Short mmCIF file of C-alpha atoms and ligand atoms in Angstrom, two decimals:
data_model
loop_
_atom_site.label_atom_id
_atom_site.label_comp_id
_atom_site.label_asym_id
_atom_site.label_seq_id
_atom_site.Cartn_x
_atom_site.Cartn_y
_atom_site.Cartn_z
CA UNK A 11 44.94 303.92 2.88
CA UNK A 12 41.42 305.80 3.52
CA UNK A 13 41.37 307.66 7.14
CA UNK A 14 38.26 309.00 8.61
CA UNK A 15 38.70 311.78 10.91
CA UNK A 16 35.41 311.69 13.49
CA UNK A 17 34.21 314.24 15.32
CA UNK A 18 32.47 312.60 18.36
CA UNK A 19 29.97 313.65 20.76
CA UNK A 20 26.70 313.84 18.52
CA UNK A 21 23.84 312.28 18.26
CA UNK A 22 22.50 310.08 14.94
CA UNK A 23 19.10 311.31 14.11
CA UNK A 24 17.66 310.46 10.55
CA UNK A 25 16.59 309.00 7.78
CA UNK A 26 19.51 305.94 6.51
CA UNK A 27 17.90 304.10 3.24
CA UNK A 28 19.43 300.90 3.79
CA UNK A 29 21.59 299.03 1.29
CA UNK A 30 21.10 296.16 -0.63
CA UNK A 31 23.10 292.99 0.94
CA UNK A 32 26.47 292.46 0.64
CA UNK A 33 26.57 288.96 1.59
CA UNK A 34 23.38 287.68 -0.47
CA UNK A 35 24.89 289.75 -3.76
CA UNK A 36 28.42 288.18 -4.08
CA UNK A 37 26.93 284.65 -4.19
CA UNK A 38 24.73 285.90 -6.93
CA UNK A 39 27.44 287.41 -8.74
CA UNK A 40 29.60 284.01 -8.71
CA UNK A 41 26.33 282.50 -9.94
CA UNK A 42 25.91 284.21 -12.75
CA UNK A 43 28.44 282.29 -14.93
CA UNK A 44 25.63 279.83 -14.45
CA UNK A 45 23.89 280.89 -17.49
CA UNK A 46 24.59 282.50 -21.20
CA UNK A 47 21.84 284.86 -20.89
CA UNK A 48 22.24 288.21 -19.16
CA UNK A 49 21.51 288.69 -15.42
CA UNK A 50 20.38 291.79 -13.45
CA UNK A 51 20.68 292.75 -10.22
CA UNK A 52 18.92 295.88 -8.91
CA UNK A 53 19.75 297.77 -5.93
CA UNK A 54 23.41 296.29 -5.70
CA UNK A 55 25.26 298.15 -3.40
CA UNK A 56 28.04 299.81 -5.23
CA UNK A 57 30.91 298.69 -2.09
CA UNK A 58 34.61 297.60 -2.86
CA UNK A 59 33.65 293.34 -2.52
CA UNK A 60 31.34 293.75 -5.10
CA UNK A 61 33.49 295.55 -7.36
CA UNK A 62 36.04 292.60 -6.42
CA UNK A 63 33.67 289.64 -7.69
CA UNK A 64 32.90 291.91 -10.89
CA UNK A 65 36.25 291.83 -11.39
CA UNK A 66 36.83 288.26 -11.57
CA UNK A 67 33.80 287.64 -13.64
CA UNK A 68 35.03 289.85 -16.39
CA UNK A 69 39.08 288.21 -15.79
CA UNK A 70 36.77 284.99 -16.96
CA UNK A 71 35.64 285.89 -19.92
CA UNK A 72 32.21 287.46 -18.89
CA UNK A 73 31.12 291.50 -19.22
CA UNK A 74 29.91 293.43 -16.36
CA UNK A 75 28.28 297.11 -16.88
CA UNK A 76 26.82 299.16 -14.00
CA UNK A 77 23.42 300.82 -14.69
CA UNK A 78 22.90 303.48 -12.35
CA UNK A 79 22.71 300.71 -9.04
CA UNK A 80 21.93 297.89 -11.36
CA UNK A 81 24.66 295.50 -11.91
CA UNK A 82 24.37 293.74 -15.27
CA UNK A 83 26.14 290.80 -16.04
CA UNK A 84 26.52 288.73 -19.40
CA UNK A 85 28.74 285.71 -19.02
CA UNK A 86 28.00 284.55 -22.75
CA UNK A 87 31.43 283.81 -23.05
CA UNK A 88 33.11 281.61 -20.29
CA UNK A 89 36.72 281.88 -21.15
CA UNK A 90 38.77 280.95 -18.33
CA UNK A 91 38.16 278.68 -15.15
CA UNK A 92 41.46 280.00 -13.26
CA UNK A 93 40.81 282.75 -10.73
CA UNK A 94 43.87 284.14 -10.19
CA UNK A 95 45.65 284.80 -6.45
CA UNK A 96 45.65 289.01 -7.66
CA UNK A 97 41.94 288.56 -7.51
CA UNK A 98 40.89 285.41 -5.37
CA UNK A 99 42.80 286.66 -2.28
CA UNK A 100 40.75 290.12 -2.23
CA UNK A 101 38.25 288.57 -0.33
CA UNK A 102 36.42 285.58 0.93
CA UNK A 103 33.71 285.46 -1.03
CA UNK A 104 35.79 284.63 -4.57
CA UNK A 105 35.80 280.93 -3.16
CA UNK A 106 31.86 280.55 -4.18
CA UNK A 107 33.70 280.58 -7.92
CA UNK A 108 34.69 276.96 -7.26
CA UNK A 109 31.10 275.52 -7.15
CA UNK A 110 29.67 277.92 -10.25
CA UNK A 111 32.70 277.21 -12.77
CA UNK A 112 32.92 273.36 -11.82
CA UNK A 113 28.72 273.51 -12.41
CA UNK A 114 29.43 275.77 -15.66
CA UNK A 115 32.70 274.28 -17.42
CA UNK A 116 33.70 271.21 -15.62
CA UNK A 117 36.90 272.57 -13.87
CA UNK A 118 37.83 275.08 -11.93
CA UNK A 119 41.40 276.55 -10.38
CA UNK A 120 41.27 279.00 -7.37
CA UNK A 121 44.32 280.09 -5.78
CA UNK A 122 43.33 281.20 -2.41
CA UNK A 123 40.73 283.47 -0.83
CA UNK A 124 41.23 286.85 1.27
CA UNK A 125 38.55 288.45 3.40
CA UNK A 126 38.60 289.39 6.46
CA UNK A 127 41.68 288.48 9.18
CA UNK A 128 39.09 287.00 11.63
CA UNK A 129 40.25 283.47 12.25
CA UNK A 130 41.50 280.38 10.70
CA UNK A 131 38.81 280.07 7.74
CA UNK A 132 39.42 276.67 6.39
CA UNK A 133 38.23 275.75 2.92
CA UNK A 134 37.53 271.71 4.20
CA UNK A 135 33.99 272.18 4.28
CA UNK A 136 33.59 273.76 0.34
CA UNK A 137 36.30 270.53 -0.57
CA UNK A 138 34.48 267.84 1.16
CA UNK A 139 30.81 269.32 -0.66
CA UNK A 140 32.68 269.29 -4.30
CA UNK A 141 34.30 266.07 -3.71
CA UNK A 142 31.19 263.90 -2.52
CA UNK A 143 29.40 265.28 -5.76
CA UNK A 144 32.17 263.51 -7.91
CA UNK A 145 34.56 266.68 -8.59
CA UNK A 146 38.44 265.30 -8.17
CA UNK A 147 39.72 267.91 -6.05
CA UNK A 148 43.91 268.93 -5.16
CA UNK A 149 44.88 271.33 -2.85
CA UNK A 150 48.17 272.84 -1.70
CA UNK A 151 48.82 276.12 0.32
CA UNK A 152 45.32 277.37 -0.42
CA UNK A 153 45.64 276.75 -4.12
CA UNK A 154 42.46 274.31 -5.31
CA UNK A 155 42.20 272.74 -8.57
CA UNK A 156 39.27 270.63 -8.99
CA UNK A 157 38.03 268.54 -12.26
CA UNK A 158 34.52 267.18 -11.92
CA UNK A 159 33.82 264.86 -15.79
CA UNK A 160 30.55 263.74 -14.18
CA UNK A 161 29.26 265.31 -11.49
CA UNK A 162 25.96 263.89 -10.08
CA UNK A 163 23.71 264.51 -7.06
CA UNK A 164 24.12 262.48 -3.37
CA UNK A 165 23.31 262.47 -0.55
CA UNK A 166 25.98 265.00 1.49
CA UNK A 167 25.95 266.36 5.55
CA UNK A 168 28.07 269.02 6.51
CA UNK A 169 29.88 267.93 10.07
CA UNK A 170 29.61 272.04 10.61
CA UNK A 171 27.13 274.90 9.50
CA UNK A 172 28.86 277.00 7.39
CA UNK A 173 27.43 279.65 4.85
CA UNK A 174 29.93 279.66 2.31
CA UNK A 175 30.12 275.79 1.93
CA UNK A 176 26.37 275.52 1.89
CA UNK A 177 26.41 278.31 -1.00
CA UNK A 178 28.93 276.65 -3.09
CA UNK A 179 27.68 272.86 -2.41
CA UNK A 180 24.09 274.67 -4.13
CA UNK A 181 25.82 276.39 -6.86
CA UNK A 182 27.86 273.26 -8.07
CA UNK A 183 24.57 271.01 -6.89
CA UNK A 184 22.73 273.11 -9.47
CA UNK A 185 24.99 271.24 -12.48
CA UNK A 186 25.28 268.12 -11.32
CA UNK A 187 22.77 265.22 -12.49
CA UNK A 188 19.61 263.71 -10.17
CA UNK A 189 19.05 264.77 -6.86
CA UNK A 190 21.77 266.11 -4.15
CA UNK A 191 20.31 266.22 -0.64
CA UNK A 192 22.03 268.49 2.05
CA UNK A 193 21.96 267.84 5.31
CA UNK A 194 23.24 270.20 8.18
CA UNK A 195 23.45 273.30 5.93
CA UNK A 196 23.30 277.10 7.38
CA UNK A 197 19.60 278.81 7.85
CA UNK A 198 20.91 281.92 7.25
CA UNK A 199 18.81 284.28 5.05
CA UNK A 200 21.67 284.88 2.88
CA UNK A 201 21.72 280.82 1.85
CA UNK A 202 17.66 281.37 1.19
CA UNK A 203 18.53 284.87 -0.78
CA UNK A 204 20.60 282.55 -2.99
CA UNK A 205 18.52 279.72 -3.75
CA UNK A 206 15.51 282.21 -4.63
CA UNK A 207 17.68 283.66 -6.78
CA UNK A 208 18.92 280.60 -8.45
CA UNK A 209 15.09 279.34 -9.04
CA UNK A 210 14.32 282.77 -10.65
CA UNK A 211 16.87 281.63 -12.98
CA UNK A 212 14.97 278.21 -13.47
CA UNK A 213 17.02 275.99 -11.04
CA UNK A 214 14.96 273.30 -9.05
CA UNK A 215 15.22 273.82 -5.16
CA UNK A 216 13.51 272.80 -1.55
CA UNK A 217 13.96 273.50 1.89
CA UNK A 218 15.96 276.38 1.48
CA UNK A 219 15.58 278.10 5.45
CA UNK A 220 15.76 274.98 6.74
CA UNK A 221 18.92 272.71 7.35
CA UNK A 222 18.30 270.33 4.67
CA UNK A 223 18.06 271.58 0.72
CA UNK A 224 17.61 269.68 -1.62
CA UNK A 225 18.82 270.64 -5.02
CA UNK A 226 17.60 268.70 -8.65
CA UNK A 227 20.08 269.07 -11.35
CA UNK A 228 20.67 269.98 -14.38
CA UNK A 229 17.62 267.93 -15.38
CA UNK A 230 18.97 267.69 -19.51
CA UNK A 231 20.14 270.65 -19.51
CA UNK A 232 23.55 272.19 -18.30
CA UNK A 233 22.51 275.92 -17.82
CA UNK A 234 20.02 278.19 -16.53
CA UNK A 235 18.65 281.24 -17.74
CA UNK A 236 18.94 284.96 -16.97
CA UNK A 237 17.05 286.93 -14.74
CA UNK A 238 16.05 290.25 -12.92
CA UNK A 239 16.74 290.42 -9.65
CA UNK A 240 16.11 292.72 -6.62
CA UNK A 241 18.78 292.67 -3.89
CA UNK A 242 17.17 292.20 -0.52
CA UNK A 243 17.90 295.10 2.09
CA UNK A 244 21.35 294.36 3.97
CA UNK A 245 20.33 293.11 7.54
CA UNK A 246 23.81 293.82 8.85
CA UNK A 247 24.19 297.08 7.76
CA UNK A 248 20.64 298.16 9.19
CA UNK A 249 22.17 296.31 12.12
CA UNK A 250 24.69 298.40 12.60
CA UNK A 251 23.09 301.90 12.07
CA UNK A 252 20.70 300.52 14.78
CA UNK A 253 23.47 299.91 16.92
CA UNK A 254 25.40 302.99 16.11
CA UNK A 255 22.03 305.05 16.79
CA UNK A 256 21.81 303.54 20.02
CA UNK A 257 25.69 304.18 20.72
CA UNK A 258 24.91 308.29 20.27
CA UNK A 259 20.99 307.63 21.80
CA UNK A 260 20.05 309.17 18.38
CA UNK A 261 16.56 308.64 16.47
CA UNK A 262 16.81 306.84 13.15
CA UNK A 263 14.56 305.46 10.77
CA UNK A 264 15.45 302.88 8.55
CA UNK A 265 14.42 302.39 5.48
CA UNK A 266 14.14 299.28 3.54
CA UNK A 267 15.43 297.35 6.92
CA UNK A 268 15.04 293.42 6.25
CA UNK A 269 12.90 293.55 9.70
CA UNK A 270 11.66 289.66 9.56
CA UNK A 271 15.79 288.93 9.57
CA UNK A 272 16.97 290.93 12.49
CA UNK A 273 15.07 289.37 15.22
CA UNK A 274 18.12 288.94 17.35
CA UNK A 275 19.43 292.38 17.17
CA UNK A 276 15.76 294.22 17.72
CA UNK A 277 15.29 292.10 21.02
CA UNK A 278 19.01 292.90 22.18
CA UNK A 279 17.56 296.53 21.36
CA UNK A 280 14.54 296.61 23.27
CA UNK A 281 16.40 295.08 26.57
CA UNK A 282 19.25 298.22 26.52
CA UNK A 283 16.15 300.31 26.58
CA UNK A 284 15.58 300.80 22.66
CA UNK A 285 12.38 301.41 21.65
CA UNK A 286 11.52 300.82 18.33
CA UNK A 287 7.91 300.53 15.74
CA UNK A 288 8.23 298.70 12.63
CA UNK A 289 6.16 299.41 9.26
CA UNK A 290 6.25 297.56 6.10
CA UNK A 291 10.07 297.24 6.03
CA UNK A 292 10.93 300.42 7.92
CA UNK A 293 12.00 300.31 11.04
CA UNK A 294 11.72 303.77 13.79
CA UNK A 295 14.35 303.24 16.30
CA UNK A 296 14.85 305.67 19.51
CA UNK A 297 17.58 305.27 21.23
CA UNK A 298 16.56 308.40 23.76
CA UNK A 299 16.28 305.36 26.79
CA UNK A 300 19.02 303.22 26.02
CA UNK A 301 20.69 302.79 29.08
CA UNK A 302 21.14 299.43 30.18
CA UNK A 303 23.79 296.69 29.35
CA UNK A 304 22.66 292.99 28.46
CA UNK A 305 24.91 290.94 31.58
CA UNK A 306 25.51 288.03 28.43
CA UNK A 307 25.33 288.25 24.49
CA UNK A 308 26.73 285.34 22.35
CA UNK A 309 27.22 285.28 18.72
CA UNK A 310 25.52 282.31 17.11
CA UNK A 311 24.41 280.73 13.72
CA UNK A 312 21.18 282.41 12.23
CA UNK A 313 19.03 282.77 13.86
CA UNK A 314 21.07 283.65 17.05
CA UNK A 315 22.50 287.14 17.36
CA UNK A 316 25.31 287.57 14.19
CA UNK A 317 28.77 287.41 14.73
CA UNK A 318 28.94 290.05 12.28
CA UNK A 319 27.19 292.17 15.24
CA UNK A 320 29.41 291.61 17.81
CA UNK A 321 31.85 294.31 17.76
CA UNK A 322 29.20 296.73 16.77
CA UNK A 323 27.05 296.05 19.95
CA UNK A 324 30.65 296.17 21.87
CA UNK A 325 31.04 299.58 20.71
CA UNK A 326 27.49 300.30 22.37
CA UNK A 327 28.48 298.49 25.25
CA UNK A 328 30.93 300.90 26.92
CA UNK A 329 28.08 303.45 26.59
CA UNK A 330 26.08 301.41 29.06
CA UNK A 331 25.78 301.06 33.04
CA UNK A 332 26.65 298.02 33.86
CA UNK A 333 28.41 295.23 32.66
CA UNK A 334 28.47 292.99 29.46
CA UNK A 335 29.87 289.58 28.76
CA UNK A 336 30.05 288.89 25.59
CA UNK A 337 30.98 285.38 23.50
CA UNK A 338 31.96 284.87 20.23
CA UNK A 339 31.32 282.03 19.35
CA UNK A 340 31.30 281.77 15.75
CA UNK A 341 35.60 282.96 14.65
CA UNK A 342 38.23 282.31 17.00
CA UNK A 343 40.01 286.22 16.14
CA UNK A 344 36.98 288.50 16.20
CA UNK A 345 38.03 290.42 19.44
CA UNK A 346 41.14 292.26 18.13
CA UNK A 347 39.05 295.34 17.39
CA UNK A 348 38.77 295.42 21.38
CA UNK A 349 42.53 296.12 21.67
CA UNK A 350 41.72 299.62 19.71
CA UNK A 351 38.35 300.16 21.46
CA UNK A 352 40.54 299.95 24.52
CA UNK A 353 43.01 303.20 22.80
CA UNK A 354 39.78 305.01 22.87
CA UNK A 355 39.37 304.65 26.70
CA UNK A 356 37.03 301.56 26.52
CA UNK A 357 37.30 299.72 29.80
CA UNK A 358 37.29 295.65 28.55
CA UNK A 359 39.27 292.95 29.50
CA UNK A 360 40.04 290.22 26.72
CA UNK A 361 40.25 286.38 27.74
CA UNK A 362 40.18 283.68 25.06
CA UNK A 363 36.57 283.90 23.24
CA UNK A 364 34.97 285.98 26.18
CA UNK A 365 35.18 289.86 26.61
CA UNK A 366 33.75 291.97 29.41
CA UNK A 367 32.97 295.62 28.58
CA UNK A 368 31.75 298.68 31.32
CA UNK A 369 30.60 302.01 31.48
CA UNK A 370 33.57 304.08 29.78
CA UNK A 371 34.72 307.28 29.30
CA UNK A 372 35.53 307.05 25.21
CA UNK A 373 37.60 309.74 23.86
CA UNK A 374 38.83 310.36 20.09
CA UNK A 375 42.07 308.42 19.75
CA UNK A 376 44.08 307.37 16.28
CA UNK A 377 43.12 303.57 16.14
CA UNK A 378 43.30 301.33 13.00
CA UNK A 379 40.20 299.27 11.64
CA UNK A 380 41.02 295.05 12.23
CA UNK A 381 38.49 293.84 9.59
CA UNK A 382 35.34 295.31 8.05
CA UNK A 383 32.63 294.92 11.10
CA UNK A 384 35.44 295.72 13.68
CA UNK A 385 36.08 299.26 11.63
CA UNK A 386 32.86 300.23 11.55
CA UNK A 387 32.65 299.42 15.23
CA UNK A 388 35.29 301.69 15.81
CA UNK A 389 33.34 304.31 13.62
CA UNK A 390 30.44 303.68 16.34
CA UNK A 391 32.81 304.33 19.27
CA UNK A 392 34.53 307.65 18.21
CA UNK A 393 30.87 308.90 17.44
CA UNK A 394 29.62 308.51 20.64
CA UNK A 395 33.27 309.74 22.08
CA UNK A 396 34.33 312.89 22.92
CA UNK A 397 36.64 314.54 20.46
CA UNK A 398 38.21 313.70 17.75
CA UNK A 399 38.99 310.25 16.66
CA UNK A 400 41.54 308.99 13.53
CA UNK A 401 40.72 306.00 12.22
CA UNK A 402 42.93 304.23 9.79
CA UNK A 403 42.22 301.83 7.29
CA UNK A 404 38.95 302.15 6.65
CA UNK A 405 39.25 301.28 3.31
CA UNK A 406 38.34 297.83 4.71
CA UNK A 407 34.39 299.20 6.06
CA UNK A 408 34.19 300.25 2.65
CA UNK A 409 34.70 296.80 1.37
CA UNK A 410 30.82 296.10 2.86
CA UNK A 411 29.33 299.75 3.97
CA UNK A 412 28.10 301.87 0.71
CA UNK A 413 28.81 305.47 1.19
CA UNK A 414 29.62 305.06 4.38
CA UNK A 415 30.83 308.70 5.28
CA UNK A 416 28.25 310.07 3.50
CA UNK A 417 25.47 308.19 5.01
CA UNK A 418 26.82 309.32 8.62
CA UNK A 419 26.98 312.48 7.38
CA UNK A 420 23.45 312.80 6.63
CA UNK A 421 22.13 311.97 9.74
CA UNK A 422 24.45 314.49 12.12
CA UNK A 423 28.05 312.46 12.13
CA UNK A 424 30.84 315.38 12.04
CA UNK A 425 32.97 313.58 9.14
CA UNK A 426 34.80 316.76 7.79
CA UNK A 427 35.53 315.95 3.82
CA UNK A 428 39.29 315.43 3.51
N1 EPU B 521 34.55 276.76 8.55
C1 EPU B 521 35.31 275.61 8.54
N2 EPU B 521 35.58 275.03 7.33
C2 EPU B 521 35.11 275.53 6.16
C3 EPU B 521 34.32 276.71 6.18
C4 EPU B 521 34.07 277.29 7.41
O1 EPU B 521 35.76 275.12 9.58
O2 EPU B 521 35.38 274.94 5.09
C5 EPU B 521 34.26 277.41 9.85
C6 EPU B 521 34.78 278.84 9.92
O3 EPU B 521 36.14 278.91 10.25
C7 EPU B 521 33.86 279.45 10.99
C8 EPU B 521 32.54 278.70 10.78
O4 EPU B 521 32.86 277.53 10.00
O5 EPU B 521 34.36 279.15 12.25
C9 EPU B 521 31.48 279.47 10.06
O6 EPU B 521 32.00 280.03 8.87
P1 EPU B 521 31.12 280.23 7.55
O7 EPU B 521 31.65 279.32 6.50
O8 EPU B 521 29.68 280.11 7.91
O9 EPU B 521 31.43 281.72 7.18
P2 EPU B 521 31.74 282.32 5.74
O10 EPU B 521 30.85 281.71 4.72
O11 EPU B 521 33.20 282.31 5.50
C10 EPU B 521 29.95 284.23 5.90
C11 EPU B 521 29.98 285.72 5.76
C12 EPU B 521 30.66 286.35 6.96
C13 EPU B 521 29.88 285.93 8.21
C14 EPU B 521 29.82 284.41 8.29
C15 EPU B 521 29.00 283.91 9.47
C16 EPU B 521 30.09 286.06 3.37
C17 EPU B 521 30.88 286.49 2.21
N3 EPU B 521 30.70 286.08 4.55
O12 EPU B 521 31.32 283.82 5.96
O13 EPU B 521 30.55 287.75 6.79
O14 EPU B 521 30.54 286.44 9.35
O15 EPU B 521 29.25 283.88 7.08
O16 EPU B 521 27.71 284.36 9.38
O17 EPU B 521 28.92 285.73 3.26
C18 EPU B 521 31.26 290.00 6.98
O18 EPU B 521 30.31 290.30 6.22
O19 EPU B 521 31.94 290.86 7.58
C19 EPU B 521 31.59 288.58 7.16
C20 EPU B 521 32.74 288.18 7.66
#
């Protein structure tokens, strides 16, 4: 288990480079066993989920070499179209292997994803995509096998938005023959990040952005080709520095901030009294007149503000006068990380999908991380508390936050080396 011990009581004030995006990478990592030729991606972040999907790409068959932060990938050899439970269930994103091996080798068995512990997560939505583009799918307690002879385009609307299904509905899409038209798919930049990357590899794609793509298959030919990629900057992790500066009322600039994504967070900013300039994807953020709660934030789909968000601007919350409501909106068991905010002194009240937070007096408590964002939203808390806080389990922040410790460190956090 990795502990941080926090030191509270200072403020964040600094330069934080910001990483390259969790959540756009590990879709391009499951779609690299979409081609024979080798694939590059620079500025991965070097965090535990990615190491996870590297992992099952090599268990298939394919080699995977770091090169200083580039991740290099040759998946020449396709061996194997089982990812196994040891590896599947270390997180959510291993599910986006279903739509890349049925696309590569016709079949694919998956026994279960992981991830975070914030809600029911049903894999319906990924089913219903592979099934309506011909794949013959089984599932029982988690386990999916799915056989797809002949897969060819259609016409397909998802009855929800949902990231993951939209991501592995392209990937499979992408081998398929003629046309596949999706209707109701997820805007969020992560989906676009995908798709870009997938047409630097040759594949044929519209309306990515937008909630209908439009994918043309194979088109003769079952594979793409390799290419160079540059991870875009990780608008959740500038997210939360932002947040966590404005927890502390430090002064941070960000660098490499995906700015043109993060519209929702910046305006939540400026109304707590953040004030913030912006050049050429760096963002200046001073959090000397943050003051003010927001009476009602709600987590919504992209563009909306990010569920992923939510604890982290809960953690700034009970640093505020006045009182916030906040929704969420998005998974049904995203508030547990309140029950430990609430160790630390936080004053909220918990009732279904709605939480209230006020002023508080935080102090450093031992308190255990719920889920990735939730642990870093504790990390927030016990920097702007006073004393020292113990937080256990962190090993789940570092399954999305690269160098976490260190990166605190740098900018003022009292994170004594264990
Ligand atoms: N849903 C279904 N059926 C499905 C799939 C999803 O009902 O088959 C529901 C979910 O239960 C949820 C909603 O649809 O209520 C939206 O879930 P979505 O599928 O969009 O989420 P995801 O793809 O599982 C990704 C991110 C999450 C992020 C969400 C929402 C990755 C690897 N994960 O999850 O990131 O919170 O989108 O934006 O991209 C994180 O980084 O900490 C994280 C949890």
């Amino acid at each position: 288990m990795v502990v941080y011990q926090i030191l509270g009581g200072r403020r964040l004030c600094g330069t934080v480079t910001v990483q390259g995006s969790k959540n756009a990478v590990l879709p391009m990592i499951a779609a690299a066993v979409l081609t024979k030729e080798e694939v590059v991606l620079e500025g991965c972040p070097k965090i535990s989920d990615v190491e996870d999907m590297a992992e099952i790409v090599r268990s298939l068959g394919g080699t995977v070499w770091w090169e200083r932060n580039a991740l290099h990938m040759n998946c020449e050899k396709i061996e194997k179209s089982r990812v196994e439970g040891a590896l599947s269930k270390r997180l959510r994103a291993s599910l986006l292997f279903l739509g890349s091996l049925l696309a590569r080798t016709g079949e694919a068995y998956f026994a279960g994803a992981g991830g975070c512990r914030i809600g029911k997560r049903p894999t319906d939505l990924h089913q219903r995509a592979m099934e309506l583009l011909g794949a013959e799918v089984f599932e029982e307690d988690g386990t999916i096998r799915a056989k797809a002879d002949h897969p060819k385009g259609a016409v397909l609307c998802f009855p929800k938005k949902s990231v993951g299904a939209t991501e592995n509905a392209v990937l499979f899409a992408v081998g398929a023959e003629g046309a596949t038209r999706l209707e109701h798919c997820a805007r969020e930049p992560e989906v676009v990040h995908l798709c870009r990357f997938l047409k630097a590899m040759g594949a044929e794609i519209t309306g990515e952005g937008t909630e209908q793509i439009t994918v043309y298959g194979r088109q003769g030919k079952r594979l793409l080709s390799g290419c160079r990629y540059r991870v875009p900057g990780d608008r959740i992790a500038a997210g939360t520095y932002l947040l966590m500066g404005a927890a502390t009322r430090g002064h941070l600039t960000l660098s490499g901030a995906p700015l043109d994504e993060m519209g929702a967070v910046l305006s939540l900013y400026q109304k707590i009294g953040g004030q913030y300039t912006r050049k050429s994807g760096t963002l200046v953020a001073d959090s000397k007149n943050v003051q003010h709660a927001v009476p009602y934030v709600e987590t919504e789909k992209y563009p909306g503000f990010p569920t992923d968000l939510q604890s982290l601007y809960l953690a700034a919350a009970m640093t505020l006068e006045g009182k916030s409501c906040i929704c969420e909106n998005v998974f049904e068991d995203r508030l547990r990380t309140a029950e430990e905010l609430q160790k630390m002194g936080g004053t909220l009240q918990i009732c279904g999908k709605w939480l209230t937070a006020e002023k508080s007096r935080l102090h450093g408590a031992e308190v255990v991380s719920q889920d990735l964002r939730g642990g870093a939203a504790l990390v927030s808390a016990a920097l702007a508390a006073e004393g020292f806080s113990t937080i256990r389990q962190t090993e789940l922040v570092e399954r999305g936050y690269e160098r976490h410790p260190e990166t605190l460190r740098d900018i003022g956090a009292k994170i004594p080396v264990e």
